Amino acid sequence: MYGLITSSAATTSATSNSLSSRIPFALLRQRITNTASCSQLTSIVCVQVNGNSLRSSYSAIKAMADSHTLSVPKNEPQASASVSRQALISLSDKKDLAFLGSGLQNLGYTIVSTGGTASALESIGVSVTKVEQLTRFPEMLDGRVKTLHPNIHGGILARRDQKHHMEALNKHEIGVFDVVVVNLYPFYDKVTSTGGIEFEDGIENIDIGGPAMIRAAAKNHKDVLVVVDSQDYPALLDFLKGNQDDQQFRRKLAWKAFQHVASYDSAVSEWLWKQTVGDKFPPSLTVPLSLKSSLRYGENPHQKAAFYVDKSISEVNAGGIATAIQHHGKEMSYNNYLDADAAWNCVSEFKNPTCVIVKHTNPCGVASRDDIHEAYRLAVRADPVSAFGGIVAFNIEVDEALAKEIREFRSPTDGETRMFYEIVVAPKYTKKGLEILKGKSKTLRILEAKKNEKGKLSLRQVGGGWLAQDSDDLTPQDIQFGVMSEKAPQESELCDAEFAWLCVKHIKSNAIVIAKNNCMLGMGSGQPNRLESLRIALRKSGDEVKGAALASDAFFPFAWNDAVEEACEAGIGVIAEPGGSIRDKDAIDCCNKHGVSLLFTNVRHFRH
């Protein structure tokens, strides 16, 4: 392997900073003349020897120099490290490279590097041995082949505690690596860049040599420290300074390395599948998740929890609560994320200025108005008891006036108590609006989110597996409201039915929504039977139910002496439901009897 030859047994800072490039033995022999003396051997050079470590003393080296010859005694393979420790660095992202390179050099490491990384290190005064000096082979195929060579991978994969491994290295004059620092071509950034990327360019940005080195080092982590993240550079240098042998530290770095490569490969796989087939449901699916935060607990205090961001290519710039900016307030909890997601998904569906208030993932108040202040007040009044402690979402900017309304509005239940909320979420805030909202409460979480794009893949876990489906993106403009009754709805009634239908898709089944004048009056959710959901919605709506629109997330299995007849008798003016029941004719006849308009959408909106 490679031994370190110096002119002095003492190591000084000057010596450690004078590391020279590692050169093949043949080149080294040419540089040493018969007149070389010990005093002339002042620079550090790296030579190949036939032993695992160079254990010769300074006196032996001096004697060889005085006799005008340079030879290294052969030793039996040992498990101990060589005097010259080596680090292999190959980086696409060169963040903090100067810190890493200088730190390793100061610790006495010989640095082996490739192409642009080597040039960057040399430009800051760090001595570098280029990979081709070790492989004795030039970079080729437009850079596709640089490090794929036994002189590199043998030095990474060799187990120091296996005699036959070390003998093989000695036989082929291959040195070992103690540290491997590699990150990969920016494939993810390239294929998600604005305007996209040509197929051939995408292929060329798939890294081959990098993952191979990372996997090799991670597999042999007992002997090789592998680093793929610049944030780990300080910890690496501290570990090396302490001359530690902490296998847990090594295993953590190895885990991170394999995870890094797995995420990289998942991006390549996702992109290539879309380039070749394009089907939304591939036969095998990997979802790369990145930890955003550890949460205080899950749905309940006895459950541990964390929040992960989906790093799939399809999620880049696709909006949603996961990528929202939190401007203020306590850290988000597990339930906060669920509720904020429900509120944001609902409010984002509406084209007109709208306010949505959510409690336990169900919208309890929804209103659309040109005057957003009025929309907010109406949303609260729909169910002020449920709204208290809920999540408020807007689909327009929160300015100073709206922020004051949110801060000062009193509960309709007593006219005195200021409304309390866990979260306010909106697409943006004015500077003054944000300042006023921050003054409402130290704990109020203020989120700025981007609207979810349509066409996302929806995943949901069940025991031992995952369910995948298209997201439910249909809006009233995407469907037809077919008139099934003798009475056709008036234009205002049709608008109310469309509004109620858009609300009901966001409420847990069995779901009923009653609405009028672009305002949700009442809703019934999560009941095992549709009749009970109807009764809850009617009770919440009160006297305003007369002439209102009713939307059901699924068909009515019964009409007479059941939900349809009770709705008609309560004064509902128009009913919108999917249809599809074997008793649809009963629903039609019932509505005709009571003079109620009945619309079939042919679209179901179950939400479990």
PDB file of N, CA, C and O in Angstrom, residues 333-400:
ATOM      1  N   SER A 333     -48.043  20.723  15.121  1.00  0.00           N
ATOM      2  CA  SER A 333     -48.244  19.385  15.681  1.00  0.00           C
ATOM      3  C   SER A 333     -48.782  18.453  14.606  1.00  0.00           C
ATOM      4  O   SER A 333     -49.136  18.874  13.493  1.00  0.00           O
ATOM      5  N   TYR A 334     -48.874  17.188  14.938  1.00  0.00           N
ATOM      6  CA  TYR A 334     -49.412  16.178  14.023  1.00  0.00           C
ATOM      7  C   TYR A 334     -50.816  16.567  13.576  1.00  0.00           C
ATOM      8  O   TYR A 334     -51.128  16.589  12.377  1.00  0.00           O
ATOM      9  N   ASN A 335     -51.676  16.882  14.529  1.00  0.00           N
ATOM     10  CA  ASN A 335     -53.060  17.242  14.200  1.00  0.00           C
ATOM     11  C   ASN A 335     -53.140  18.584  13.476  1.00  0.00           C
ATOM     12  O   ASN A 335     -54.027  18.795  12.643  1.00  0.00           O
ATOM     13  N   ASN A 336     -52.215  19.496  13.794  1.00  0.00           N
ATOM     14  CA  ASN A 336     -52.169  20.776  13.084  1.00  0.00           C
ATOM     15  C   ASN A 336     -51.961  20.562  11.588  1.00  0.00           C
ATOM     16  O   ASN A 336     -52.612  21.203  10.755  1.00  0.00           O
ATOM     17  N   TYR A 337     -51.043  19.663  11.239  1.00  0.00           N
ATOM     18  CA  TYR A 337     -50.769  19.394   9.829  1.00  0.00           C
ATOM     19  C   TYR A 337     -52.000  18.820   9.132  1.00  0.00           C
ATOM     20  O   TYR A 337     -52.341  19.209   8.003  1.00  0.00           O
ATOM     21  N   LEU A 338     -52.683  17.890   9.794  1.00  0.00           N
ATOM     22  CA  LEU A 338     -53.880  17.295   9.195  1.00  0.00           C
ATOM     23  C   LEU A 338     -54.964  18.340   8.979  1.00  0.00           C
ATOM     24  O   LEU A 338     -55.584  18.408   7.905  1.00  0.00           O
ATOM     25  N   ASP A 339     -55.207  19.166   9.989  1.00  0.00           N
ATOM     26  CA  ASP A 339     -56.266  20.163   9.897  1.00  0.00           C
ATOM     27  C   ASP A 339     -55.922  21.267   8.893  1.00  0.00           C
ATOM     28  O   ASP A 339     -56.776  21.718   8.130  1.00  0.00           O
ATOM     29  N   ALA A 340     -54.671  21.712   8.929  1.00  0.00           N
ATOM     30  CA  ALA A 340     -54.249  22.760   7.988  1.00  0.00           C
ATOM     31  C   ALA A 340     -54.341  22.264   6.549  1.00  0.00           C
ATOM     32  O   ALA A 340     -54.744  23.000   5.642  1.00  0.00           O
ATOM     33  N   ASP A 341     -53.986  21.004   6.336  1.00  0.00           N
ATOM     34  CA  ASP A 341     -54.073  20.417   4.995  1.00  0.00           C
ATOM     35  C   ASP A 341     -55.525  20.384   4.518  1.00  0.00           C
ATOM     36  O   ASP A 341     -55.823  20.728   3.368  1.00  0.00           O
ATOM     37  N   ALA A 342     -56.432  19.989   5.416  1.00  0.00           N
ATOM     38  CA  ALA A 342     -57.855  19.929   5.052  1.00  0.00           C
ATOM     39  C   ALA A 342     -58.398  21.311   4.719  1.00  0.00           C
ATOM     40  O   ALA A 342     -59.118  21.495   3.726  1.00  0.00           O
ATOM     41  N   ALA A 343     -58.057  22.305   5.540  1.00  0.00           N
ATOM     42  CA  ALA A 343     -58.542  23.666   5.315  1.00  0.00           C
ATOM     43  C   ALA A 343     -57.989  24.241   4.015  1.00  0.00           C
ATOM     44  O   ALA A 343     -58.715  24.866   3.223  1.00  0.00           O
ATOM     45  N   TRP A 344     -56.698  24.033   3.787  1.00  0.00           N
ATOM     46  CA  TRP A 344     -56.058  24.602   2.601  1.00  0.00           C
ATOM     47  C   TRP A 344     -56.561  23.941   1.319  1.00  0.00           C
ATOM     48  O   TRP A 344     -56.819  24.613   0.317  1.00  0.00           O
ATOM     49  N   ASN A 345     -56.724  22.628   1.347  1.00  0.00           N
ATOM     50  CA  ASN A 345     -57.239  21.935   0.168  1.00  0.00           C
ATOM     51  C   ASN A 345     -58.652  22.398  -0.179  1.00  0.00           C
ATOM     52  O   ASN A 345     -58.998  22.526  -1.355  1.00  0.00           O
ATOM     53  N   CYS A 346     -59.458  22.644   0.840  1.00  0.00           N
ATOM     54  CA  CYS A 346     -60.827  23.080   0.594  1.00  0.00           C
ATOM     55  C   CYS A 346     -60.873  24.498   0.037  1.00  0.00           C
ATOM     56  O   CYS A 346     -61.478  24.748  -0.999  1.00  0.00           O
ATOM     57  N   VAL A 347     -60.220  25.431   0.715  1.00  0.00           N
ATOM     58  CA  VAL A 347     -60.323  26.832   0.301  1.00  0.00           C
ATOM     59  C   VAL A 347     -59.707  27.055  -1.075  1.00  0.00           C
ATOM     60  O   VAL A 347     -60.134  27.948  -1.823  1.00  0.00           O
ATOM     61  N   SER A 348     -58.718  26.257  -1.425  1.00  0.00           N
ATOM     62  CA  SER A 348     -58.048  26.412  -2.723  1.00  0.00           C
ATOM     63  C   SER A 348     -58.936  26.030  -3.889  1.00  0.00           C
ATOM     64  O   SER A 348     -58.635  26.360  -5.043  1.00  0.00           O
ATOM     65  N   GLU A 349     -60.044  25.334  -3.625  1.00  0.00           N
ATOM     66  CA  GLU A 349     -60.952  24.915  -4.688  1.00  0.00           C
ATOM     67  C   GLU A 349     -61.809  26.063  -5.218  1.00  0.00           C
ATOM     68  O   GLU A 349     -62.329  25.996  -6.329  1.00  0.00           O
ATOM     69  N   PHE A 350     -61.956  27.120  -4.439  1.00  0.00           N
ATOM     70  CA  PHE A 350     -62.910  28.185  -4.790  1.00  0.00           C
ATOM     71  C   PHE A 350     -62.230  29.286  -5.588  1.00  0.00           C
ATOM     72  O   PHE A 350     -61.095  29.684  -5.297  1.00  0.00           O
ATOM     73  N   LYS A 351     -62.948  29.775  -6.582  1.00  0.00           N
ATOM     74  CA  LYS A 351     -62.399  30.828  -7.430  1.00  0.00           C
ATOM     75  C   LYS A 351     -62.621  32.217  -6.828  1.00  0.00           C
ATOM     76  O   LYS A 351     -61.762  33.088  -6.933  1.00  0.00           O
ATOM     77  N   ASN A 352     -63.773  32.440  -6.207  1.00  0.00           N
ATOM     78  CA  ASN A 352     -64.060  33.733  -5.594  1.00  0.00           C
ATOM     79  C   ASN A 352     -63.405  33.830  -4.215  1.00  0.00           C
ATOM     80  O   ASN A 352     -63.058  32.812  -3.613  1.00  0.00           O
ATOM     81  N   PRO A 353     -63.226  35.060  -3.699  1.00  0.00           N
ATOM     82  CA  PRO A 353     -62.652  35.213  -2.357  1.00  0.00           C
ATOM     83  C   PRO A 353     -63.429  34.388  -1.339  1.00  0.00           C
ATOM     84  O   PRO A 353     -64.656  34.522  -1.219  1.00  0.00           O
ATOM     85  N   THR A 354     -62.743  33.512  -0.630  1.00  0.00           N
ATOM     86  CA  THR A 354     -63.403  32.534   0.232  1.00  0.00           C
ATOM     87  C   THR A 354     -62.655  32.354   1.543  1.00  0.00           C
ATOM     88  O   THR A 354     -61.421  32.426   1.583  1.00  0.00           O
ATOM     89  N   CYS A 355     -63.423  32.097   2.584  1.00  0.00           N
ATOM     90  CA  CYS A 355     -62.877  31.726   3.884  1.00  0.00           C
ATOM     91  C   CYS A 355     -63.407  30.349   4.253  1.00  0.00           C
ATOM     92  O   CYS A 355     -64.600  30.070   4.089  1.00  0.00           O
ATOM     93  N   VAL A 356     -62.533  29.481   4.738  1.00  0.00           N
ATOM     94  CA  VAL A 356     -62.913  28.145   5.208  1.00  0.00           C
ATOM     95  C   VAL A 356     -62.390  27.974   6.629  1.00  0.00           C
ATOM     96  O   VAL A 356     -61.230  28.298   6.908  1.00  0.00           O
ATOM     97  N   ILE A 357     -63.236  27.472   7.506  1.00  0.00           N
ATOM     98  CA  ILE A 357     -62.821  27.157   8.875  1.00  0.00           C
ATOM     99  C   ILE A 357     -62.987  25.659   9.083  1.00  0.00           C
ATOM    100  O   ILE A 357     -64.038  25.086   8.761  1.00  0.00           O
ATOM    101  N   VAL A 358     -61.948  25.028   9.604  1.00  0.00           N
ATOM    102  CA  VAL A 358     -61.920  23.577   9.758  1.00  0.00           C
ATOM    103  C   VAL A 358     -61.713  23.199  11.214  1.00  0.00           C
ATOM    104  O   VAL A 358     -60.945  23.841  11.942  1.00  0.00           O
ATOM    105  N   LYS A 359     -62.404  22.144  11.622  1.00  0.00           N
ATOM    106  CA  LYS A 359     -62.195  21.547  12.945  1.00  0.00           C
ATOM    107  C   LYS A 359     -62.131  20.036  12.767  1.00  0.00           C
ATOM    108  O   LYS A 359     -63.050  19.441  12.183  1.00  0.00           O
ATOM    109  N   HIS A 360     -61.075  19.432  13.230  1.00  0.00           N
ATOM    110  CA  HIS A 360     -60.872  17.987  13.099  1.00  0.00           C
ATOM    111  C   HIS A 360     -61.048  17.525  11.660  1.00  0.00           C
ATOM    112  O   HIS A 360     -61.757  16.557  11.372  1.00  0.00           O
ATOM    113  N   THR A 361     -60.427  18.242  10.759  1.00  0.00           N
ATOM    114  CA  THR A 361     -60.338  17.993   9.309  1.00  0.00           C
ATOM    115  C   THR A 361     -61.645  18.217   8.555  1.00  0.00           C
ATOM    116  O   THR A 361     -61.671  18.086   7.324  1.00  0.00           O
ATOM    117  N   ASN A 362     -62.725  18.564   9.230  1.00  0.00           N
ATOM    118  CA  ASN A 362     -64.002  18.831   8.558  1.00  0.00           C
ATOM    119  C   ASN A 362     -64.273  20.329   8.468  1.00  0.00           C
ATOM    120  O   ASN A 362     -64.199  21.025   9.488  1.00  0.00           O
ATOM    121  N   PRO A 363     -64.588  20.857   7.295  1.00  0.00           N
ATOM    122  CA  PRO A 363     -65.012  22.258   7.202  1.00  0.00           C
ATOM    123  C   PRO A 363     -66.310  22.466   7.982  1.00  0.00           C
ATOM    124  O   PRO A 363     -67.314  21.807   7.729  1.00  0.00           O
ATOM    125  N   CYS A 364     -66.268  23.378   8.939  1.00  0.00           N
ATOM    126  CA  CYS A 364     -67.481  23.684   9.707  1.00  0.00           C
ATOM    127  C   CYS A 364     -68.059  25.036   9.304  1.00  0.00           C
ATOM    128  O   CYS A 364     -69.170  25.393   9.708  1.00  0.00           O
ATOM    129  N   GLY A 365     -67.294  25.800   8.517  1.00  0.00           N
ATOM    130  CA  GLY A 365     -67.766  27.075   8.001  1.00  0.00           C
ATOM    131  C   GLY A 365     -67.096  27.391   6.686  1.00  0.00           C
ATOM    132  O   GLY A 365     -65.863  27.315   6.579  1.00  0.00           O
ATOM    133  N   VAL A 366     -67.912  27.706   5.656  1.00  0.00           N
ATOM    134  CA  VAL A 366     -67.379  28.068   4.341  1.00  0.00           C
ATOM    135  C   VAL A 366     -68.246  29.180   3.773  1.00  0.00           C
ATOM    136  O   VAL A 366     -69.472  29.086   3.784  1.00  0.00           O
ATOM    137  N   ALA A 367     -67.603  30.237   3.284  1.00  0.00           N
ATOM    138  CA  ALA A 367     -68.359  31.328   2.666  1.00  0.00           C
ATOM    139  C   ALA A 367     -67.515  32.012   1.608  1.00  0.00           C
ATOM    140  O   ALA A 367     -66.310  32.217   1.794  1.00  0.00           O
ATOM    141  N   SER A 368     -68.165  32.373   0.505  1.00  0.00           N
ATOM    142  CA  SER A 368     -67.513  33.123  -0.576  1.00  0.00           C
ATOM    143  C   SER A 368     -68.238  34.450  -0.769  1.00  0.00           C
ATOM    144  O   SER A 368     -69.472  34.480  -0.864  1.00  0.00           O
ATOM    145  N   ARG A 369     -67.483  35.521  -0.806  1.00  0.00           N
ATOM    146  CA  ARG A 369     -68.020  36.862  -1.025  1.00  0.00           C
ATOM    147  C   ARG A 369     -66.960  37.723  -1.696  1.00  0.00           C
ATOM    148  O   ARG A 369     -65.756  37.516  -1.530  1.00  0.00           O
ATOM    149  N   ASP A 370     -67.427  38.741  -2.421  1.00  0.00           N
ATOM    150  CA  ASP A 370     -66.471  39.708  -2.960  1.00  0.00           C
ATOM    151  C   ASP A 370     -65.765  40.429  -1.820  1.00  0.00           C
ATOM    152  O   ASP A 370     -64.591  40.782  -1.928  1.00  0.00           O
ATOM    153  N   ASP A 371     -66.500  40.654  -0.726  1.00  0.00           N
ATOM    154  CA  ASP A 371     -65.930  41.248   0.484  1.00  0.00           C
ATOM    155  C   ASP A 371     -65.435  40.115   1.379  1.00  0.00           C
ATOM    156  O   ASP A 371     -66.219  39.408   2.006  1.00  0.00           O
ATOM    157  N   ILE A 372     -64.129  39.924   1.463  1.00  0.00           N
ATOM    158  CA  ILE A 372     -63.574  38.807   2.226  1.00  0.00           C
ATOM    159  C   ILE A 372     -63.860  38.940   3.722  1.00  0.00           C
ATOM    160  O   ILE A 372     -63.951  37.926   4.424  1.00  0.00           O
ATOM    161  N   HIS A 373     -64.040  40.163   4.203  1.00  0.00           N
ATOM    162  CA  HIS A 373     -64.379  40.341   5.618  1.00  0.00           C
ATOM    163  C   HIS A 373     -65.750  39.737   5.913  1.00  0.00           C
ATOM    164  O   HIS A 373     -65.939  39.058   6.938  1.00  0.00           O
ATOM    165  N   GLU A 374     -66.694  39.943   5.007  1.00  0.00           N
ATOM    166  CA  GLU A 374     -68.016  39.361   5.185  1.00  0.00           C
ATOM    167  C   GLU A 374     -67.955  37.842   5.082  1.00  0.00           C
ATOM    168  O   GLU A 374     -68.627  37.123   5.842  1.00  0.00           O
ATOM    169  N   ALA A 375     -67.127  37.342   4.152  1.00  0.00           N
ATOM    170  CA  ALA A 375     -66.973  35.895   4.017  1.00  0.00           C
ATOM    171  C   ALA A 375     -66.442  35.292   5.307  1.00  0.00           C
ATOM    172  O   ALA A 375     -66.912  34.236   5.759  1.00  0.00           O
ATOM    173  N   TYR A 376     -65.481  35.961   5.927  1.00  0.00           N
ATOM    174  CA  TYR A 376     -64.916  35.476   7.187  1.00  0.00           C
ATOM    175  C   TYR A 376     -65.981  35.437   8.273  1.00  0.00           C
ATOM    176  O   TYR A 376     -66.140  34.436   8.987  1.00  0.00           O
ATOM    177  N   ARG A 377     -66.737  36.499   8.399  1.00  0.00           N
ATOM    178  CA  ARG A 377     -67.759  36.560   9.455  1.00  0.00           C
ATOM    179  C   ARG A 377     -68.829  35.486   9.242  1.00  0.00           C
ATOM    180  O   ARG A 377     -69.284  34.849  10.193  1.00  0.00           O
ATOM    181  N   LEU A 378     -69.240  35.279   7.992  1.00  0.00           N
ATOM    182  CA  LEU A 378     -70.247  34.260   7.697  1.00  0.00           C
ATOM    183  C   LEU A 378     -69.727  32.849   7.987  1.00  0.00           C
ATOM    184  O   LEU A 378     -70.473  31.983   8.467  1.00  0.00           O
ATOM    185  N   ALA A 379     -68.456  32.612   7.684  1.00  0.00           N
ATOM    186  CA  ALA A 379     -67.863  31.298   7.947  1.00  0.00           C
ATOM    187  C   ALA A 379     -67.844  31.002   9.439  1.00  0.00           C
ATOM    188  O   ALA A 379     -68.110  29.879   9.869  1.00  0.00           O
ATOM    189  N   VAL A 380     -67.554  32.012  10.249  1.00  0.00           N
ATOM    190  CA  VAL A 380     -67.561  31.824  11.700  1.00  0.00           C
ATOM    191  C   VAL A 380     -68.979  31.564  12.189  1.00  0.00           C
ATOM    192  O   VAL A 380     -69.229  30.656  13.000  1.00  0.00           O
ATOM    193  N   ARG A 381     -69.939  32.331  11.711  1.00  0.00           N
ATOM    194  CA  ARG A 381     -71.330  32.234  12.193  1.00  0.00           C
ATOM    195  C   ARG A 381     -71.977  30.901  11.821  1.00  0.00           C
ATOM    196  O   ARG A 381     -72.953  30.487  12.448  1.00  0.00           O
ATOM    197  N   ALA A 382     -71.466  30.222  10.807  1.00  0.00           N
ATOM    198  CA  ALA A 382     -72.036  28.927  10.419  1.00  0.00           C
ATOM    199  C   ALA A 382     -71.998  27.940  11.582  1.00  0.00           C
ATOM    200  O   ALA A 382     -72.915  27.138  11.756  1.00  0.00           O
ATOM    201  N   ASP A 383     -70.933  28.008  12.382  1.00  0.00           N
ATOM    202  CA  ASP A 383     -70.800  27.123  13.549  1.00  0.00           C
ATOM    203  C   ASP A 383     -69.734  27.715  14.470  1.00  0.00           C
ATOM    204  O   ASP A 383     -68.604  27.239  14.519  1.00  0.00           O
ATOM    205  N   PRO A 384     -70.078  28.782  15.215  1.00  0.00           N
ATOM    206  CA  PRO A 384     -69.076  29.471  16.038  1.00  0.00           C
ATOM    207  C   PRO A 384     -68.479  28.606  17.130  1.00  0.00           C
ATOM    208  O   PRO A 384     -67.315  28.793  17.504  1.00  0.00           O
ATOM    209  N   VAL A 385     -69.244  27.655  17.636  1.00  0.00           N
ATOM    210  CA  VAL A 385     -68.710  26.771  18.680  1.00  0.00           C
ATOM    211  C   VAL A 385     -67.591  25.909  18.119  1.00  0.00           C
ATOM    212  O   VAL A 385     -66.524  25.760  18.733  1.00  0.00           O
ATOM    213  N   SER A 386     -67.817  25.324  16.961  1.00  0.00           N
ATOM    214  CA  SER A 386     -66.784  24.498  16.327  1.00  0.00           C
ATOM    215  C   SER A 386     -65.617  25.345  15.828  1.00  0.00           C
ATOM    216  O   SER A 386     -64.459  24.916  15.869  1.00  0.00           O
ATOM    217  N   ALA A 387     -65.915  26.560  15.354  1.00  0.00           N
ATOM    218  CA  ALA A 387     -64.864  27.423  14.796  1.00  0.00           C
ATOM    219  C   ALA A 387     -63.845  27.830  15.852  1.00  0.00           C
ATOM    220  O   ALA A 387     -62.667  28.042  15.538  1.00  0.00           O
ATOM    221  N   PHE A 388     -64.270  27.934  17.097  1.00  0.00           N
ATOM    222  CA  PHE A 388     -63.362  28.346  18.170  1.00  0.00           C
ATOM    223  C   PHE A 388     -62.287  27.270  18.354  1.00  0.00           C
ATOM    224  O   PHE A 388     -62.572  26.107  18.603  1.00  0.00           O
ATOM    225  N   GLY A 389     -61.027  27.676  18.206  1.00  0.00           N
ATOM    226  CA  GLY A 389     -59.919  26.735  18.288  1.00  0.00           C
ATOM    227  C   GLY A 389     -59.650  25.998  16.988  1.00  0.00           C
ATOM    228  O   GLY A 389     -58.882  25.030  16.963  1.00  0.00           O
ATOM    229  N   GLY A 390     -60.269  26.468  15.900  1.00  0.00           N
ATOM    230  CA  GLY A 390     -60.099  25.804  14.615  1.00  0.00           C
ATOM    231  C   GLY A 390     -58.991  26.405  13.772  1.00  0.00           C
ATOM    232  O   GLY A 390     -58.135  27.147  14.250  1.00  0.00           O
ATOM    233  N   ILE A 391     -59.045  26.066  12.493  1.00  0.00           N
ATOM    234  CA  ILE A 391     -58.063  26.546  11.511  1.00  0.00           C
ATOM    235  C   ILE A 391     -58.801  27.412  10.500  1.00  0.00           C
ATOM    236  O   ILE A 391     -59.824  26.994   9.949  1.00  0.00           O
ATOM    237  N   VAL A 392     -58.300  28.616  10.250  1.00  0.00           N
ATOM    238  CA  VAL A 392     -58.914  29.550   9.311  1.00  0.00           C
ATOM    239  C   VAL A 392     -58.045  29.643   8.064  1.00  0.00           C
ATOM    240  O   VAL A 392     -56.837  29.877   8.158  1.00  0.00           O
ATOM    241  N   ALA A 393     -58.668  29.453   6.903  1.00  0.00           N
ATOM    242  CA  ALA A 393     -57.928  29.509   5.642  1.00  0.00           C
ATOM    243  C   ALA A 393     -58.586  30.487   4.688  1.00  0.00           C
ATOM    244  O   ALA A 393     -59.814  30.572   4.600  1.00  0.00           O
ATOM    245  N   PHE A 394     -57.750  31.227   3.961  1.00  0.00           N
ATOM    246  CA  PHE A 394     -58.216  32.184   2.945  1.00  0.00           C
ATOM    247  C   PHE A 394     -57.530  31.858   1.629  1.00  0.00           C
ATOM    248  O   PHE A 394     -56.384  31.387   1.610  1.00  0.00           O
ATOM    249  N   ASN A 395     -58.211  32.140   0.532  1.00  0.00           N
ATOM    250  CA  ASN A 395     -57.592  31.922  -0.780  1.00  0.00           C
ATOM    251  C   ASN A 395     -57.098  33.218  -1.410  1.00  0.00           C
ATOM    252  O   ASN A 395     -56.738  33.242  -2.589  1.00  0.00           O
ATOM    253  N   ILE A 396     -57.087  34.306  -0.638  1.00  0.00           N
ATOM    254  CA  ILE A 396     -56.532  35.579  -1.112  1.00  0.00           C
ATOM    255  C   ILE A 396     -55.596  36.134  -0.039  1.00  0.00           C
ATOM    256  O   ILE A 396     -55.548  35.633   1.090  1.00  0.00           O
ATOM    257  N   GLU A 397     -54.892  37.188  -0.400  1.00  0.00           N
ATOM    258  CA  GLU A 397     -53.920  37.809   0.498  1.00  0.00           C
ATOM    259  C   GLU A 397     -54.592  38.357   1.751  1.00  0.00           C
ATOM    260  O   GLU A 397     -55.676  38.930   1.699  1.00  0.00           O
ATOM    261  N   VAL A 398     -53.924  38.165   2.883  1.00  0.00           N
ATOM    262  CA  VAL A 398     -54.384  38.747   4.139  1.00  0.00           C
ATOM    263  C   VAL A 398     -53.697  40.100   4.304  1.00  0.00           C
ATOM    264  O   VAL A 398     -52.476  40.172   4.494  1.00  0.00           O
ATOM    265  N   ASP A 399     -54.499  41.166   4.212  1.00  0.00           N
ATOM    266  CA  ASP A 399     -53.930  42.507   4.356  1.00  0.00           C
ATOM    267  C   ASP A 399     -54.197  43.043   5.759  1.00  0.00           C
ATOM    268  O   ASP A 399     -54.695  42.324   6.648  1.00  0.00           O
ATOM    269  N   GLU A 400     -53.882  44.300   5.962  1.00  0.00           N
ATOM    270  CA  GLU A 400     -54.014  44.910   7.287  1.00  0.00           C
ATOM    271  C   GLU A 400     -55.455  44.859   7.789  1.00  0.00           C
ATOM    272  O   GLU A 400     -55.714  44.497   8.947  1.00  0.00           O
TER     273      GLU A 400
END
